[in-house]
Amino acid sequence: LCRRHGLWFRLRKLILWLLGVYIAIPFLVKLCPAIQAKLVFLNFVRVPYFIDLKRPQDQGLNHTCNYYLQPEEDVTIGVWHTVPAALWKNARGKEQPWFEEALGSSHPVILYLHGNAGTRGGDHRVELYKVLSSLGYHVVTFDYRGWGDSVGSPSERGMTYDALHVFDWIKARSGDNPVYIWGHSLGTGVATNLVRRLCERETPPDALILESPFTNIREEARSHPFSVASTIYRYFPGFDWFFLDPITTSGIKFANDENVKYISCSLLILHAEDDPVVPFHLGKKLYNIAATSRSFRDYKVQFVPFHTDLGYRHKYIYRSPELPRILR
């Protein structure tokens, strides 16, 4: 009886401790919005580890040059430029000036904006660069301030400004060649921020491609299947106030649904039905908003779903044999 009483006492103590932690976490998140910001950006997660971003050839990108650009004082961003397949042979042993000049060759350019976590050297990202390069595109990608070996503190404003700086850098060298902007996951938020700004200043890109996009960061955070908060605290009183408002307080909106109302260029949305990170219905919802927006009335808006059976999930659409036809 004494042993049973001791066991019950310890169990009750554990339950009370877990309950205390459960109640404390929402208040901690509310009082420290920076926690939510870190979970949105995940810039501290550098995968794969132990790669030298100065050496893209180590990732099988023998036709890629590493640059460093400075969008603002005290901010330096690492950039990779992969040339089209037709220029691979000529690119061997060449330095940055040759690569910059090559942007003026008669090939379209894709500015790729990656999602959260990892770096420009992430495995699925590298595989996409290879596919796009083989299809005849220059691919320019970079790590936002605070990611990879880029210097600075992450913020939505800073990420958007970095993208604007790289876009202008490309346009200054690419002549009349088409420039397309491709955003993936969180990068779709940067992409629509950027393209809205470009359209407002009347220098739109030739097209915008959104891979696995969401509507806005609040809806994505609420819908994220892997979000501990959305799973454990779904029915917690004041869920939005505790968990979603701090994201907004940190100045993070990534309002794709609002931005598409001010974008005037062709739009392509790619989304896998089995995406476990950004639910498929958010990409479809964004398409429906864009398709009915007056800003797109003179431009093509296309939504391409990828069936669950294909297994492309969140980051493997680059494997689709249909991609060359879709991009054409």
Coordinates of C-alpha atoms in Angstrom, one line a residue:
L1 CA 0.0 0.0 0.0
C2 CA 2.8 2.3 0.9
R3 CA 4.6 1.6 -2.4
R4 CA 1.4 2.2 -4.3
H5 CA 0.9 5.5 -2.6
G6 CA 4.4 6.5 -3.4
L7 CA 3.9 5.6 -7.1
W8 CA 0.7 7.6 -7.2
F9 CA 2.4 10.6 -5.6
R10 CA 5.2 10.6 -8.2
L11 CA 2.7 10.2 -11.0
R12 CA 0.6 13.1 -9.8
K13 CA 3.8 15.2 -9.4
L14 CA 4.7 14.4 -13.0
I15 CA 1.2 15.2 -14.3
L16 CA 1.3 18.6 -12.5
W17 CA 4.8 19.3 -13.8
L18 CA 3.7 18.5 -17.4
L19 CA 0.5 20.6 -17.0
G20 CA 2.6 23.5 -15.7
V21 CA 4.9 23.3 -18.7
Y22 CA 1.9 23.0 -21.1
I23 CA 0.4 26.2 -19.7
A24 CA 3.8 28.0 -19.4
I25 CA 4.8 27.6 -23.1
P26 CA 2.1 29.8 -24.6
F27 CA 3.0 32.6 -22.2
L28 CA 6.7 32.2 -23.0
V29 CA 6.0 32.4 -26.7
K30 CA 3.7 35.4 -26.2
L31 CA 6.3 37.3 -24.1
C32 CA 9.2 36.4 -26.5
P33 CA 8.0 36.8 -30.1
A34 CA 11.6 36.1 -31.2
I35 CA 10.9 32.4 -30.5
Q36 CA 8.2 32.3 -33.2
A37 CA 10.4 34.3 -35.6
K38 CA 13.2 31.7 -35.2
L39 CA 10.7 28.9 -35.8
V40 CA 9.5 30.5 -39.0
F41 CA 12.9 31.2 -40.4
L42 CA 14.8 28.2 -39.0
N43 CA 18.0 29.9 -40.4
F44 CA 20.0 28.3 -37.6
V45 CA 19.4 24.8 -39.1
R46 CA 22.2 24.4 -41.6
V47 CA 21.7 21.2 -43.6
P48 CA 23.7 19.5 -45.0
Y49 CA 26.4 20.2 -42.5
F50 CA 30.2 20.5 -43.2
I51 CA 29.9 21.8 -46.8
D52 CA 32.0 24.7 -48.0
L53 CA 29.6 27.1 -49.6
K54 CA 32.6 28.8 -51.4
R55 CA 33.0 25.6 -53.3
P56 CA 29.7 24.7 -55.2
Q57 CA 31.8 22.2 -57.3
D58 CA 31.8 20.0 -54.1
Q59 CA 28.1 19.6 -54.7
G60 CA 28.5 18.5 -58.3
L61 CA 28.0 22.0 -59.6
N62 CA 31.1 22.3 -61.8
H63 CA 29.6 25.1 -63.8
T64 CA 28.7 27.4 -60.9
C65 CA 30.5 30.4 -59.4
N66 CA 30.3 31.7 -55.9
Y67 CA 29.9 35.4 -55.4
Y68 CA 29.4 37.8 -52.4
L69 CA 27.2 40.8 -52.8
Q70 CA 26.4 43.6 -50.3
P71 CA 22.8 44.8 -50.3
E72 CA 23.3 47.1 -47.3
E73 CA 26.1 48.2 -45.0
D74 CA 27.0 45.4 -42.6
V75 CA 25.0 42.9 -44.8
T76 CA 26.8 40.4 -47.1
I77 CA 25.1 37.6 -48.9
G78 CA 26.5 34.5 -50.6
V79 CA 25.3 33.9 -54.2
W80 CA 25.7 31.0 -56.6
H81 CA 25.4 31.4 -60.3
T82 CA 24.9 28.3 -62.4
V83 CA 25.2 28.7 -66.2
P84 CA 23.1 26.9 -68.8
A85 CA 24.2 23.5 -70.1
A86 CA 25.3 25.1 -73.4
L87 CA 28.0 27.0 -71.5
W88 CA 29.2 24.3 -69.2
K89 CA 32.3 23.5 -71.2
N90 CA 33.3 27.2 -71.5
A91 CA 32.7 27.8 -67.8
R92 CA 35.6 25.5 -66.7
G93 CA 38.3 27.4 -64.8
K94 CA 36.5 30.7 -65.3
E95 CA 36.3 33.4 -62.6
Q96 CA 33.5 35.8 -61.5
P97 CA 33.9 38.4 -64.3
W98 CA 33.3 35.7 -67.0
F99 CA 30.2 34.4 -65.2
E100 CA 28.8 37.9 -64.8
E101 CA 29.4 38.6 -68.5
A102 CA 27.7 35.3 -69.4
L103 CA 24.4 36.6 -68.0
G104 CA 24.3 38.7 -71.1
S105 CA 24.3 35.6 -73.4
S106 CA 21.0 34.7 -75.1
H107 CA 19.7 32.5 -72.3
P108 CA 16.8 33.2 -69.8
V109 CA 17.7 33.7 -66.1
I110 CA 15.9 32.2 -63.1
L111 CA 16.3 33.9 -59.7
Y112 CA 15.6 31.2 -57.2
L113 CA 14.5 32.1 -53.7
H114 CA 14.7 29.1 -51.3
G115 CA 12.6 28.3 -48.3
N116 CA 13.4 28.2 -44.6
A117 CA 16.2 26.1 -43.0
G118 CA 19.3 24.9 -44.7
T119 CA 21.4 26.9 -47.3
R120 CA 21.7 27.5 -51.0
G121 CA 23.6 24.1 -50.9
G122 CA 20.7 22.0 -49.8
D123 CA 20.4 18.7 -51.7
H124 CA 17.0 19.2 -53.3
R125 CA 17.9 22.8 -54.2
V126 CA 21.1 21.7 -55.9
E127 CA 19.2 19.1 -57.9
L128 CA 16.7 21.7 -59.1
Y129 CA 19.6 24.0 -60.2
K130 CA 21.0 21.1 -62.3
V131 CA 17.6 20.4 -63.9
L132 CA 17.0 24.1 -64.7
S133 CA 20.6 24.5 -66.0
S134 CA 20.1 21.4 -68.3
L135 CA 16.9 23.1 -69.7
G136 CA 19.0 26.1 -70.7
Y137 CA 18.5 28.6 -67.9
H138 CA 21.0 30.6 -65.9
V139 CA 20.2 30.0 -62.2
V140 CA 21.1 32.6 -59.7
T141 CA 20.4 31.8 -56.0
F142 CA 21.5 33.1 -52.7
D143 CA 21.3 32.8 -48.9
Y144 CA 19.3 35.6 -47.3
R145 CA 21.0 37.6 -44.5
G146 CA 21.4 35.3 -41.5
W147 CA 21.4 32.0 -43.6
G148 CA 24.4 30.0 -44.6
D149 CA 27.5 32.2 -44.8
S150 CA 25.5 35.4 -45.4
V151 CA 26.0 38.1 -42.7
G152 CA 23.1 39.9 -41.1
S153 CA 20.0 39.3 -39.0
P154 CA 17.0 37.7 -40.6
S155 CA 13.7 39.6 -41.1
E156 CA 11.0 39.6 -43.8
R157 CA 12.0 43.2 -44.8
G158 CA 15.7 42.2 -45.0
M159 CA 15.0 39.0 -47.1
T160 CA 12.9 41.0 -49.5
Y161 CA 15.5 43.7 -49.9
D162 CA 18.2 41.1 -50.5
A163 CA 16.1 39.6 -53.3
L164 CA 15.5 43.0 -54.8
H165 CA 19.3 43.7 -54.7
V166 CA 20.1 40.4 -56.5
F167 CA 17.3 41.0 -59.1
D168 CA 18.7 44.5 -59.9
W169 CA 22.2 43.0 -60.0
I170 CA 21.0 40.4 -62.6
K171 CA 19.1 43.0 -64.7
A172 CA 22.1 45.2 -64.9
R173 CA 24.0 42.3 -66.6
S174 CA 21.4 40.3 -68.4
G175 CA 20.4 42.7 -71.2
D176 CA 17.1 41.9 -72.8
N177 CA 17.1 38.2 -71.7
P178 CA 14.0 37.1 -69.8
V179 CA 14.3 37.0 -66.0
Y180 CA 11.9 34.7 -64.1
I181 CA 11.5 34.6 -60.3
W182 CA 11.1 31.1 -58.7
G183 CA 10.1 30.9 -55.0
H184 CA 9.8 27.7 -53.0
S185 CA 7.9 27.4 -49.7
L186 CA 8.8 30.3 -47.4
G187 CA 10.6 31.7 -50.5
T188 CA 7.2 32.2 -52.2
G189 CA 6.6 34.9 -49.5
V190 CA 9.8 36.6 -50.5
A191 CA 9.0 36.2 -54.2
T192 CA 5.5 37.8 -54.0
N193 CA 6.9 40.6 -51.8
L194 CA 9.6 41.2 -54.4
V195 CA 7.4 41.0 -57.5
R196 CA 4.7 43.2 -56.0
R197 CA 7.5 45.8 -55.4
L198 CA 8.8 45.4 -58.9
C199 CA 5.4 45.8 -60.5
E200 CA 4.7 48.9 -58.4
R201 CA 7.9 50.5 -59.8
E202 CA 7.0 49.2 -63.3
T203 CA 9.9 46.8 -63.7
P204 CA 8.1 43.4 -63.5
P205 CA 9.9 40.1 -64.1
D206 CA 8.9 38.1 -67.2
A207 CA 7.1 35.5 -65.0
L208 CA 6.7 34.4 -61.4
I209 CA 6.8 30.7 -60.4
L210 CA 5.6 29.7 -57.0
E211 CA 6.4 26.1 -55.8
S212 CA 4.5 24.9 -52.7
P213 CA 3.1 28.3 -51.8
F214 CA 0.8 29.3 -48.9
T215 CA -1.7 32.1 -48.6
N216 CA 0.0 34.0 -45.7
I217 CA 2.2 33.0 -42.8
R218 CA -0.6 32.9 -40.2
E219 CA -2.6 30.4 -42.2
E220 CA 0.5 28.3 -42.9
A221 CA 1.4 28.3 -39.2
R222 CA -2.1 27.3 -38.3
S223 CA -2.2 24.5 -40.9
H224 CA 1.4 23.2 -40.6
P225 CA 1.0 19.5 -39.9
F226 CA 4.4 19.3 -38.2
S227 CA 3.8 22.3 -36.0
V228 CA 3.9 21.2 -32.3
A229 CA 1.8 24.3 -31.4
S230 CA -0.9 23.6 -33.9
T231 CA -1.1 19.9 -32.8
I232 CA -0.9 20.2 -29.0
Y233 CA -2.5 23.6 -28.6
R234 CA -5.2 23.5 -31.3
Y235 CA -8.0 23.9 -28.8
F236 CA -6.1 26.0 -26.3
P237 CA -8.1 29.1 -25.4
G238 CA -6.6 32.1 -27.3
F239 CA -4.5 30.0 -29.7
D240 CA -4.2 32.8 -32.2
W241 CA -3.4 35.4 -29.5
F242 CA -0.7 33.2 -28.0
F243 CA 0.9 31.6 -31.1
L244 CA 0.0 33.6 -34.2
D245 CA -0.1 37.2 -33.0
P246 CA 3.6 37.0 -31.9
I247 CA 4.5 36.2 -35.6
T248 CA 2.8 39.4 -36.7
T249 CA 4.4 41.3 -33.8
S250 CA 7.8 40.2 -35.2
G251 CA 6.9 41.9 -38.5
I252 CA 6.4 38.6 -40.3
K253 CA 3.4 38.5 -42.7
F254 CA 4.5 36.9 -46.0
A255 CA 1.1 37.9 -47.4
N256 CA 1.0 36.0 -50.7
D257 CA -2.8 36.3 -50.8
E258 CA -2.6 40.1 -50.6
N259 CA 0.5 40.5 -52.8
V260 CA -1.0 38.7 -55.8
K261 CA -3.7 41.4 -56.1
Y262 CA -0.9 43.8 -57.1
I263 CA 1.2 41.6 -59.4
S264 CA 1.0 42.0 -63.2
C265 CA 3.0 39.2 -64.9
S266 CA 2.5 35.6 -65.8
L267 CA 2.1 33.3 -62.8
L268 CA 2.7 29.6 -62.5
I269 CA 1.9 27.7 -59.3
L270 CA 3.3 24.2 -58.7
H271 CA 2.0 22.1 -55.7
A272 CA 2.1 18.4 -54.8
E273 CA -1.1 17.0 -53.3
D274 CA 0.9 15.0 -50.7
D275 CA 2.9 18.1 -49.5
P276 CA 3.2 17.5 -45.7
V277 CA 4.7 20.9 -45.0
V278 CA 2.5 23.4 -46.9
P279 CA -0.9 21.9 -47.3
F280 CA -2.1 21.5 -50.9
H281 CA -5.3 23.4 -50.2
L282 CA -3.4 26.6 -49.4
G283 CA -1.7 26.6 -52.8
K284 CA -5.1 26.0 -54.5
K285 CA -6.6 28.8 -52.4
L286 CA -3.9 31.2 -53.5
Y287 CA -4.4 30.2 -57.1
N288 CA -8.2 31.0 -56.8
I289 CA -7.4 34.4 -55.4
A290 CA -4.9 35.2 -58.2
A291 CA -7.1 33.8 -61.0
T292 CA -9.9 36.2 -60.1
S293 CA -7.6 39.2 -59.4
R294 CA -7.9 42.1 -61.8
S295 CA -4.2 42.6 -61.8
F296 CA -3.8 39.3 -63.8
R297 CA -6.5 39.9 -66.4
D298 CA -3.9 40.4 -69.2
Y299 CA -1.6 37.6 -68.0
K300 CA -1.7 33.8 -67.8
V301 CA -2.3 32.2 -64.4
Q302 CA -1.7 28.5 -64.2
F303 CA -2.0 25.9 -61.4
V304 CA -0.2 22.6 -61.9
P305 CA -1.0 19.9 -59.3
F306 CA 1.1 16.8 -58.8
H307 CA -0.8 13.6 -57.8
T308 CA -0.1 12.0 -54.5
D309 CA 1.0 8.8 -56.2
L310 CA 4.0 10.6 -57.6
G311 CA 5.4 11.1 -54.1
Y312 CA 6.9 14.6 -54.8
R313 CA 5.8 15.8 -51.3
H314 CA 7.2 19.3 -50.4
K315 CA 10.5 19.5 -52.3
Y316 CA 10.8 16.9 -55.0
I317 CA 8.8 18.4 -57.9
Y318 CA 12.1 18.9 -59.7
R319 CA 11.9 15.1 -60.4
S320 CA 8.9 15.5 -62.6
P321 CA 9.6 14.5 -66.2
E322 CA 6.8 17.0 -67.1
L323 CA 8.7 20.0 -65.8
P324 CA 10.4 20.9 -69.1
R325 CA 7.0 21.0 -70.8
I326 CA 5.3 22.9 -68.0
L327 CA 8.0 25.6 -67.9
R328 CA 7.9 26.0 -71.7

